[in-house]
Coordinates of C-alpha atoms in Angstrom, one line a residue:
Chain X
M112 CA -108.4 134.9 157.1
N113 CA -104.9 133.4 157.4
T114 CA -102.3 133.7 154.8
T115 CA -99.3 131.4 154.7
F116 CA -96.0 131.9 153.5
T117 CA -93.3 129.6 152.5
I118 CA -89.9 130.9 153.2
D119 CA -86.7 129.3 151.6
G120 CA -83.3 129.6 153.2
M121 CA -84.5 129.5 156.9
H122 CA -82.0 127.2 158.8
C123 CA -81.8 128.4 162.3
Q124 CA -83.7 130.1 165.3
A125 CA -81.6 133.2 164.4
C126 CA -83.2 133.4 161.0
V127 CA -86.7 133.0 162.7
S128 CA -85.8 135.7 165.1
L129 CA -84.4 138.1 162.2
I130 CA -87.9 137.6 160.5
R131 CA -89.9 138.2 163.4
M132 CA -87.9 141.4 164.3
E133 CA -88.6 142.6 160.7
L134 CA -92.2 142.0 161.1
E135 CA -92.4 143.7 164.3
D136 CA -90.5 146.6 163.0
N137 CA -93.1 147.1 160.3
G138 CA -96.2 146.8 162.3
F139 CA -97.2 143.1 161.6
E140 CA -96.5 141.8 165.1
D141 CA -100.2 141.4 165.9
K142 CA -100.8 139.7 162.7
V143 CA -98.4 136.9 163.4
V144 CA -100.1 133.5 164.0
S145 CA -97.0 131.4 163.7
L146 CA -93.4 131.4 162.4
E147 CA -91.7 127.9 162.3
L148 CA -88.8 126.2 161.1
K149 CA -89.6 123.5 158.6
D150 CA -87.5 120.7 156.9
D151 CA -85.0 121.5 154.1
N152 CA -84.0 124.9 155.2
K153 CA -87.6 126.3 154.7
G154 CA -90.0 128.0 157.2
E155 CA -93.6 128.8 157.4
L156 CA -95.0 132.0 158.4
V157 CA -98.9 132.3 159.1
L158 CA -100.3 136.0 159.2
E159 CA -104.0 136.6 160.0
G160 CA -106.1 139.5 158.5
I161 CA -103.6 140.9 156.2
E162 CA -104.6 142.9 153.1
E163 CA -103.8 141.9 149.5
N164 CA -101.2 144.7 149.2
D165 CA -99.7 143.5 152.6
V166 CA -98.8 140.1 150.9
Q167 CA -96.0 141.8 148.8
I168 CA -94.9 143.9 151.6
V169 CA -94.2 141.0 153.7
S170 CA -92.4 139.0 151.0
D171 CA -90.2 142.1 150.4
L172 CA -89.4 142.3 154.1
I173 CA -88.6 138.6 154.2
N174 CA -86.5 138.8 150.9
Chain U
M1032 CA -73.7 148.2 160.9
S1033 CA -74.4 151.5 162.4
K1034 CA -77.4 154.1 162.9
K1035 CA -78.0 156.2 159.9
N1036 CA -78.3 159.3 162.1
K1037 CA -75.3 159.8 164.0
P1038 CA -75.5 162.2 167.0
N1039 CA -72.5 164.5 167.5
N1040 CA -71.8 163.2 170.9
Q1041 CA -68.6 161.6 171.8
V1042 CA -68.4 158.0 170.7
T1043 CA -66.7 155.3 172.9
N1044 CA -65.6 151.8 171.6
C1045 CA -66.1 148.7 173.6
T1046 CA -65.6 144.8 172.9
L1047 CA -68.1 142.1 174.3
Y1048 CA -67.6 138.6 174.0
V1049 CA -70.5 136.6 172.9
E1050 CA -71.4 132.8 173.4
G1051 CA -73.7 131.1 171.2
M1052 CA -73.1 132.5 167.6
H1053 CA -73.0 129.9 165.1
C1054 CA -73.9 131.5 161.5
A1055 CA -74.0 134.6 159.6
S1056 CA -77.6 135.1 160.7
C1057 CA -76.7 135.2 164.3
E1058 CA -74.0 138.2 163.4
I1059 CA -76.8 140.1 161.5
L1060 CA -79.5 139.3 164.5
I1061 CA -77.2 140.4 167.2
E1062 CA -76.1 143.4 165.2
R1063 CA -79.6 144.7 164.5
K1064 CA -81.1 144.0 168.1
L1065 CA -77.9 145.7 169.7
L1066 CA -78.6 148.7 167.5
K1067 CA -82.0 149.2 168.6
Q1068 CA -80.5 149.7 172.3
D1069 CA -80.4 153.5 173.4
G1070 CA -76.9 155.0 173.2
I1071 CA -75.4 152.3 170.8
D1072 CA -74.2 154.0 167.4
S1073 CA -72.7 151.1 165.7
V1074 CA -72.1 147.3 166.2
D1075 CA -69.9 145.0 164.4
A1076 CA -70.4 141.2 165.3
S1077 CA -68.0 138.7 164.4
L1078 CA -68.8 135.1 164.3
K1079 CA -64.8 134.2 163.9
G1080 CA -64.0 136.1 167.0
G1081 CA -67.0 135.4 169.0
R1082 CA -67.3 139.1 169.8
V1083 CA -69.0 142.3 169.1
D1084 CA -67.2 145.7 168.8
I1085 CA -69.7 148.3 169.9
K1086 CA -69.6 152.2 169.4
Y1087 CA -71.6 153.9 172.0
V1088 CA -72.4 157.5 172.9
G1089 CA -71.7 158.9 176.1
T1090 CA -70.1 157.6 179.1
E1091 CA -72.5 154.7 179.9
K1092 CA -71.1 151.3 178.5
P1093 CA -73.8 148.8 177.6
N1094 CA -75.1 147.2 180.7
L1095 CA -74.0 143.4 180.4
E1096 CA -76.7 142.3 182.7
G1097 CA -79.6 144.0 180.7
L1098 CA -78.0 142.5 177.3
N1099 CA -77.9 139.1 178.7
K1100 CA -81.5 139.5 180.0
D1101 CA -82.5 140.6 176.4
F1102 CA -80.7 138.0 174.4
K1103 CA -81.2 135.1 176.7
S1104 CA -84.3 133.9 174.9
L1105 CA -82.1 134.1 171.7
G1106 CA -79.5 131.8 173.0
Y1107 CA -76.7 134.6 173.3
K1108 CA -74.7 135.2 176.3
F1109 CA -72.5 138.5 176.7
S1110 CA -69.6 138.8 178.7
D1111 CA -66.6 141.5 178.7
K1112 CA -64.3 138.7 179.1
Q1113 CA -63.5 135.7 176.5
F1114 CA -65.3 132.8 177.2
K1115 CA -63.4 129.8 178.6
R1116 CA -62.9 126.9 176.1
D1117 CA -63.7 123.4 177.1
I1118 CA -60.5 122.0 178.7
T1119 CA -61.6 118.9 179.8
P1120 CA -59.2 116.3 178.0
A1121 CA -60.8 113.6 175.8
I1122 CA -60.1 110.9 178.3
S1123 CA -58.9 111.2 181.8
F1124 CA -58.8 109.4 185.1
K1125 CA -60.8 110.8 188.0
N1126 CA -61.2 109.2 191.3
G1127 CA -59.7 106.1 190.1
G1128 CA -62.2 105.9 187.3
L1129 CA -62.1 106.5 183.8
S1130 CA -63.7 109.8 182.5
I1131 CA -64.6 110.4 178.8
N1132 CA -65.5 113.9 177.4
P1133 CA -67.8 112.6 174.6
K1134 CA -67.6 115.5 172.4
K1135 CA -63.8 115.6 172.3
F1136 CA -63.4 111.8 172.3
K1137 CA -65.7 111.6 169.2
N1138 CA -63.6 114.2 167.4
Y1139 CA -60.3 112.5 168.1
L1140 CA -61.7 109.2 167.2
R1141 CA -62.7 110.7 163.9
L1142 CA -59.4 112.5 163.4
I1143 CA -57.6 109.0 164.0
I1144 CA -60.0 107.1 161.6
I1145 CA -59.6 109.7 158.9
S1146 CA -55.6 109.7 159.3
V1147 CA -55.5 105.9 159.1
S1148 CA -57.6 105.8 156.0
L1149 CA -55.7 108.4 154.2
L1150 CA -52.5 106.6 155.0
V1151 CA -53.9 103.4 153.6
A1152 CA -55.4 105.3 150.5
F1153 CA -52.0 106.9 150.1
Y1154 CA -50.1 103.9 150.1
F1155 CA -52.2 102.1 147.6
F1156 CA -52.3 105.2 145.3
Q1157 CA -48.6 105.3 145.3
E1158 CA -48.0 101.9 144.9
L1159 CA -50.6 101.3 142.1
K1160 CA -49.1 104.4 140.6
L1161 CA -52.6 106.0 140.1
G1162 CA -50.9 109.5 140.1
Q1163 CA -50.4 109.4 136.3
Y1164 CA -54.1 109.1 135.7
V1165 CA -55.5 111.6 138.2
S1166 CA -52.9 114.3 138.6
V1167 CA -53.6 117.7 137.1
D1168 CA -51.3 120.4 136.8
S1169 CA -50.6 123.5 134.6
K1170 CA -49.2 121.3 132.1
S1171 CA -52.0 118.8 131.8
A1172 CA -54.3 118.6 128.8
L1173 CA -57.0 121.0 128.7
P1174 CA -60.0 118.5 128.8
A1175 CA -58.4 117.2 132.2
F1176 CA -59.6 120.8 133.6
L1177 CA -63.2 120.0 132.1
F1178 CA -63.3 116.9 134.1
L1179 CA -62.0 118.7 137.1
G1180 CA -64.8 121.2 136.7
L1181 CA -67.5 118.6 136.2
A1182 CA -66.3 116.6 139.3
A1183 CA -66.7 120.0 141.1
G1184 CA -70.1 120.9 139.8
F1185 CA -71.4 117.4 141.2
S1186 CA -69.7 118.1 144.5
S1187 CA -68.3 121.1 146.4
C1188 CA -69.5 123.6 143.8
A1189 CA -73.0 122.1 144.0
A1190 CA -73.1 122.9 147.5
L1191 CA -71.7 126.4 147.5
V1192 CA -72.7 127.8 143.9
G1193 CA -75.9 125.6 143.6
G1194 CA -77.0 126.8 147.0
L1195 CA -76.5 130.4 145.8
L1196 CA -78.3 129.7 142.6
L1197 CA -81.3 128.4 144.6
S1198 CA -81.5 131.2 146.7
M1199 CA -81.5 133.7 143.8
S1200 CA -84.1 131.7 141.7
K1201 CA -87.0 132.7 143.6
Q1202 CA -86.2 136.4 143.3
W1203 CA -85.5 136.0 139.5
N1204 CA -88.7 134.1 139.1
E1205 CA -90.5 137.1 140.6
I1206 CA -88.7 139.6 138.1
Y1207 CA -89.2 137.5 135.1
I1208 CA -92.7 136.5 136.2
D1209 CA -94.4 138.4 133.1
K1210 CA -92.4 136.4 130.8
D1211 CA -94.3 133.6 129.0
S1212 CA -92.1 131.3 127.4
N1213 CA -89.5 129.2 129.3
R1214 CA -86.6 130.6 127.3
E1215 CA -87.3 134.0 128.6
K1216 CA -87.5 132.7 132.2
A1217 CA -84.4 130.9 131.8
E1218 CA -82.6 134.3 131.0
P1219 CA -81.3 135.1 134.4
H1220 CA -79.7 131.7 134.9
M1221 CA -78.3 131.9 131.4
L1222 CA -76.9 135.3 132.2
F1223 CA -75.5 133.9 135.5
H1224 CA -73.7 131.3 133.9
L1225 CA -72.4 133.3 131.2
G1226 CA -71.1 135.8 133.9
R1227 CA -69.4 132.9 135.6
I1228 CA -67.8 131.7 132.5
T1229 CA -66.7 134.9 131.4
S1230 CA -65.1 135.9 134.7
F1231 CA -63.3 132.7 135.1
T1232 CA -61.7 133.0 131.7
I1233 CA -60.7 136.6 132.2
L1234 CA -59.6 136.2 135.8
G1235 CA -58.0 132.9 135.0
G1236 CA -55.7 134.8 132.6
V1237 CA -55.2 137.5 135.3
L1238 CA -54.0 134.6 137.6
G1239 CA -51.5 133.1 134.9
L1240 CA -50.1 136.8 134.3
L1241 CA -49.7 137.0 138.1
G1242 CA -47.7 133.5 138.2
E1243 CA -45.6 135.0 135.4
K1244 CA -44.8 138.2 137.3
I1245 CA -43.7 136.1 140.5
S1246 CA -41.4 133.8 138.8
L1247 CA -43.6 130.5 139.2
D1248 CA -41.3 128.7 136.8
N1249 CA -39.2 128.5 139.6
L1250 CA -39.8 124.9 141.0
A1251 CA -39.2 125.9 144.8
V1252 CA -41.5 129.0 144.5
F1253 CA -44.1 126.8 142.9
A1254 CA -43.9 124.1 145.5
T1255 CA -44.0 126.5 148.3
I1256 CA -47.3 128.2 146.9
T1257 CA -48.8 124.6 146.3
I1258 CA -48.2 123.7 149.9
I1259 CA -49.7 126.8 151.3
V1260 CA -53.0 126.5 149.0
S1261 CA -53.1 122.5 149.9
I1262 CA -52.9 123.7 153.8
I1263 CA -55.7 125.8 153.2
M1264 CA -57.6 122.9 151.2
F1265 CA -56.9 120.6 154.1
I1266 CA -58.3 123.2 156.6
L1267 CA -61.6 123.7 154.6
A1268 CA -61.9 119.9 154.3
M1269 CA -61.4 119.5 158.1
Q1270 CA -64.1 122.0 158.6
M1271 CA -66.5 120.3 156.2
L1272 CA -65.8 117.1 158.4
G1273 CA -66.7 119.2 161.4
V1274 CA -63.5 118.9 163.3
D1275 CA -63.8 121.5 166.1
K1276 CA -60.3 122.5 166.2
F1277 CA -60.3 123.8 162.6
Q1278 CA -63.6 125.9 163.0
R1279 CA -61.7 129.0 164.3
F1280 CA -59.9 129.3 160.8
K1281 CA -62.3 131.2 158.6
F1282 CA -61.5 131.7 154.8
T1283 CA -64.2 134.0 153.8
A1284 CA -64.6 137.2 151.7
P1285 CA -64.3 140.7 153.3
K1286 CA -67.5 141.5 155.4
S1287 CA -68.3 144.5 153.1
L1288 CA -68.4 142.0 150.2
T1289 CA -70.5 139.5 151.8
R1290 CA -72.9 142.2 153.1
F1291 CA -73.2 143.4 149.6
A1292 CA -73.8 139.8 148.2
S1293 CA -76.3 139.1 150.7
D1294 CA -78.3 142.1 150.3
E1295 CA -80.5 141.0 147.5
T1296 CA -81.5 144.5 146.6
N1297 CA -78.0 144.9 145.0
F1298 CA -78.9 142.1 142.5
K1299 CA -82.5 143.0 141.5
G1300 CA -81.5 144.5 137.9
R1301 CA -82.3 142.5 135.1
Y1302 CA -78.4 142.0 134.2
M1303 CA -77.5 141.5 137.9
P1304 CA -77.5 137.7 137.4
F1305 CA -74.5 138.3 135.2
L1306 CA -72.5 140.2 138.0
L1307 CA -73.4 137.5 140.5
G1308 CA -72.2 134.8 138.2
S1309 CA -69.0 136.9 137.8
L1310 CA -68.4 137.3 141.5
T1311 CA -68.5 133.4 142.0
F1312 CA -64.9 133.5 141.2
L1313 CA -64.3 134.5 144.7
L1314 CA -66.3 131.8 146.4
P1315 CA -63.6 129.5 147.9
C1316 CA -64.8 125.9 146.9
G1317 CA -62.2 123.3 147.3
F1318 CA -62.0 122.4 143.5
T1319 CA -62.1 126.0 142.4
L1320 CA -59.1 126.8 144.8
I1321 CA -57.3 123.8 142.9
A1322 CA -58.1 125.2 139.6
Q1323 CA -57.1 128.7 140.4
A1324 CA -53.9 127.6 142.0
I1325 CA -53.0 125.7 139.0
A1326 CA -54.0 128.8 136.8
L1327 CA -51.5 130.9 138.9
T1328 CA -48.8 128.3 138.4
S1329 CA -49.3 128.2 134.6
G1330 CA -47.5 131.6 134.5
D1331 CA -49.0 132.4 131.4
F1332 CA -52.3 134.6 130.5
I1333 CA -53.7 132.5 127.7
R1334 CA -53.0 129.2 129.5
G1335 CA -54.6 130.4 132.9
A1336 CA -57.5 131.6 131.0
A1337 CA -57.7 128.4 129.2
I1338 CA -57.6 126.4 132.3
M1339 CA -60.4 128.5 134.2
L1340 CA -62.6 128.6 130.9
M1341 CA -62.4 124.4 130.8
F1342 CA -62.9 124.2 134.5
A1343 CA -66.2 126.6 134.3
L1344 CA -67.3 124.9 131.4
G1345 CA -67.1 121.6 133.5
T1346 CA -69.2 123.0 136.2
F1347 CA -71.6 124.4 133.9
V1348 CA -73.6 121.2 133.2
P1349 CA -74.2 120.2 136.7
L1350 CA -75.0 123.7 137.9
M1351 CA -77.6 124.1 134.9
M1352 CA -79.1 121.0 136.3
I1353 CA -79.5 122.7 139.6
S1354 CA -80.8 125.9 138.0
F1355 CA -83.7 124.0 136.3
S1356 CA -84.4 121.2 138.8
G1357 CA -84.1 123.5 141.9
V1358 CA -82.4 120.6 143.7
A1359 CA -79.1 121.2 145.7
F1360 CA -77.3 119.1 148.2
N1361 CA -77.7 122.1 150.6
S1362 CA -81.5 122.0 150.5
K1363 CA -81.3 118.4 152.1
P1364 CA -79.6 118.7 155.4
H1365 CA -79.0 114.9 155.8
L1366 CA -77.5 114.8 152.3
T1367 CA -75.2 117.9 152.9
A1368 CA -73.7 116.1 156.2
K1369 CA -73.0 113.0 154.1
F1370 CA -71.6 114.9 151.0
N1371 CA -69.6 117.2 153.4
I1372 CA -67.9 113.9 154.9
V1373 CA -67.2 112.5 151.4
A1374 CA -66.1 115.6 149.7
G1375 CA -64.1 116.6 152.9
L1376 CA -62.2 113.2 152.9
V1377 CA -61.5 113.5 149.0
I1378 CA -60.1 116.9 149.3
I1379 CA -58.0 115.9 152.4
F1380 CA -56.5 113.2 150.5
F1381 CA -55.5 115.4 147.8
A1382 CA -54.2 118.1 149.9
I1383 CA -52.0 115.7 151.8
Y1384 CA -51.1 113.9 148.2
N1385 CA -50.1 117.6 146.9
I1386 CA -48.1 118.5 150.0
N1387 CA -46.3 115.2 149.9
G1388 CA -45.6 115.7 146.3
Q1389 CA -44.2 119.2 146.8
L1390 CA -42.1 118.0 149.9
N1391 CA -40.5 115.5 147.3
V1392 CA -40.0 118.4 144.9
L1393 CA -38.1 120.3 147.7
G1394 CA -36.1 117.2 148.6
L1395 CA -37.7 117.3 152.3
D1396 CA -38.9 114.2 154.3
S1397 CA -42.2 113.0 153.0
L1398 CA -44.6 110.0 153.5
N1399 CA -42.5 108.2 150.8
D1400 CA -39.8 108.0 153.3
I1401 CA -42.2 105.8 155.7
F1402 CA -43.1 103.6 153.0
S1403 CA -39.9 103.0 151.3
S1404 CA -36.6 104.0 152.6
S1405 CA -33.3 103.3 150.6
E1406 CA -29.9 103.1 151.7
Q1407 CA -26.6 104.0 150.2
G1408 CA -25.1 101.6 147.9
E1409 CA -21.7 101.1 146.5
V1410 CA -20.1 104.4 145.2
V1411 CA -20.4 104.9 141.4
T1412 CA -17.0 104.4 139.6
A1413 CA -16.1 107.3 137.5
N1414 CA -15.5 106.5 134.0
E1415 CA -12.1 107.3 131.8
E1416 CA -13.0 110.9 131.6
G1417 CA -13.5 111.0 135.3
V1418 CA -17.2 111.3 135.1
Q1419 CA -19.7 109.6 137.4
I1420 CA -22.7 108.1 135.5
I1421 CA -26.1 107.4 137.2
N1422 CA -28.3 105.3 135.0
I1423 CA -32.1 105.5 135.2
T1424 CA -35.0 104.0 133.3
A1425 CA -38.0 106.0 132.9
K1426 CA -41.1 103.8 132.2
G1427 CA -44.8 104.2 132.7
F1428 CA -44.7 106.4 135.9
E1429 CA -41.6 105.3 137.4
Y1430 CA -37.8 106.0 137.8
I1431 CA -35.8 102.8 137.9
P1432 CA -32.4 103.1 138.9
T1433 CA -30.1 100.5 136.8
S1434 CA -27.0 101.5 138.6
S1435 CA -26.0 102.7 142.2
T1436 CA -27.3 106.0 143.2
T1437 CA -24.4 106.8 145.5
I1438 CA -21.6 109.1 144.2
K1439 CA -18.9 111.1 145.6
A1440 CA -19.1 114.9 146.1
G1441 CA -17.0 117.2 144.0
V1442 CA -16.7 114.9 141.0
P1443 CA -18.3 115.6 137.7
T1444 CA -21.6 113.6 137.3
K1445 CA -24.0 112.9 134.9
I1446 CA -27.5 111.0 134.9
I1447 CA -28.3 109.2 131.7
V1448 CA -31.9 108.6 131.5
D1449 CA -33.5 106.0 129.4
N1450 CA -36.9 107.1 128.5
Q1451 CA -38.9 103.8 127.4
G1452 CA -42.3 105.6 127.5
I1453 CA -42.9 107.7 130.6
Q1454 CA -46.3 109.3 131.3
G1455 CA -47.9 112.3 132.6
C1456 CA -45.8 114.9 134.8
A1457 CA -43.3 112.0 134.9
Y1458 CA -42.0 113.5 131.4
F1459 CA -40.4 116.4 133.6
M1460 CA -37.6 115.3 136.0
A1461 CA -36.6 117.3 138.9
A1462 CA -34.3 116.9 141.8
N1463 CA -33.9 120.0 144.0
G1464 CA -30.4 120.8 144.8
L1465 CA -29.0 118.8 141.8
I1466 CA -31.0 120.1 138.8
D1467 CA -32.1 123.5 138.2
N1468 CA -36.1 123.4 138.0
Y1469 CA -36.6 120.4 135.9
V1470 CA -35.5 118.7 132.5
S1471 CA -37.9 117.5 130.1
L1472 CA -37.2 113.6 129.0
N1473 CA -37.4 113.1 125.3
K1474 CA -38.0 109.7 123.9
G1475 CA -34.7 107.8 124.3
I1476 CA -31.7 108.8 126.0
T1477 CA -31.5 112.1 127.9
E1478 CA -28.2 113.3 129.5
I1479 CA -28.4 115.5 132.5
D1480 CA -25.1 117.1 133.7
L1481 CA -25.1 117.6 137.5
G1482 CA -21.8 119.3 137.6
E1483 CA -19.8 118.7 140.8
P1484 CA -22.5 118.0 143.3
N1485 CA -22.2 118.8 147.0
K1486 CA -22.5 116.4 149.8
G1487 CA -26.2 115.5 150.8
Q1488 CA -29.2 113.5 150.0
Y1489 CA -31.3 114.3 147.1
K1490 CA -34.8 113.1 145.8
L1491 CA -35.0 112.6 142.1
T1492 CA -38.9 112.8 141.2
C1493 CA -41.0 114.4 138.6
S1494 CA -41.8 118.3 138.7
M1495 CA -44.8 117.5 140.7
G1496 CA -43.2 115.2 143.1
M1497 CA -45.6 112.6 142.4
V1498 CA -43.3 110.0 140.9
K1499 CA -42.0 107.8 143.8
P1500 CA -38.6 109.5 144.7
V1501 CA -35.4 107.9 144.0
D1502 CA -32.8 108.8 146.6
I1503 CA -29.4 109.9 145.4
F1504 CA -26.5 109.9 147.9
V1505 CA -23.8 112.4 147.5
I1506 CA -21.0 111.4 150.1

């Protein structure tokens, strides 16, 4: 099952790369389905097959 | 940024130049990615300088080719030499044809349009004597600062502080998620604004105190500081307009402070919104800078505190709207661009207007000399007591000479001012070199003794230099 995160404050590819790096460093690299910039300084991250407690971990990583 | 476990080996410094950095995220990304490289001990990336200072362990310098390969996909390029700037002129003739560098041409065209628009705006502003209605200085009534704050809250503060508020809202919502009532959920926002208002009041007072210590009651010192602040405002505004040449100047808080502020873990406590709100005093928005400069020039703790309190209260309503509506200009890129152009133009206009006024105060050449030049008239005849008298009528926002303003040097001279209802800062008459600081014009007749003036051309204007100057020729 996929979990989608909406991320505020993403405005450029450097932000995308930073978040991707954080995810990789914390063992989520295989779970990333997509990480894209959206309009209005927002981004969207889709992860697959993550546990319920991973949602909080990912949120903390991004924040 | 450095690795936590530093080895004991010898550490060597090197600097590399980076092309492609455009924001704070780029700085952090480069620092963190470089730190992952073997042998690199610490990294300090600088967007301003377009460079990274690296400390590495051992004798082997980071491999440029390897770095460029690793960072290519991210759009960064490293070099041990500074990257060349685009030196192609905006317009040039090549092989008998006209060649245009579109980027530079667009920039220059924008500058020309801005300059012409501002000159026209200045002309009408001066001719219609609008300065009396909009000029805000340390002697203005306190409600004027409330309106200045209101204007800031709907413009540059909305972009800067509003953006900060929005970015924190998400985090605060998580902390206060267990609260049921809206009142409790509003607590972090209220703490933020309370912190902001408190720090503005206290630090405004400190600025006033500082102004007192550095003798800002001296008009020349006041004028010089106002000119410096206005130049900074001008540069900030040109950056808002996206003018390339001004992007190299950065007025940012120290990196340690921005790192602290950008680390949200520092603001996770329940009362941290108060601290964050307090720190917004240090965010350089154009209008805040104006208010702070005015508080500084007030030269008084109470007055400085009152000025900044009113300003902060003025920004409170618009910022609260942002707090609770979740809408700010910088969440809408197309609006941000439009806003930046409008706010940039307004700030540039007032920066130029301020600088021009202070040039008048200092008796130097100003824009007023372009639009109206006066010539020497007949020399004033000394009266029976051997005193030369210059008669001036002060009315509305104007000083009107009713006698010649050309006098002889070394002869006792007086200016007799008939105040028929002067307004705003025109109440304080100044003439650098002739009058010490300024003279308050009471209703009716005010006699100003100039002593025996030295040769020169002087400008009679108000203490802010906003009243159209009257030239006084001493021959």
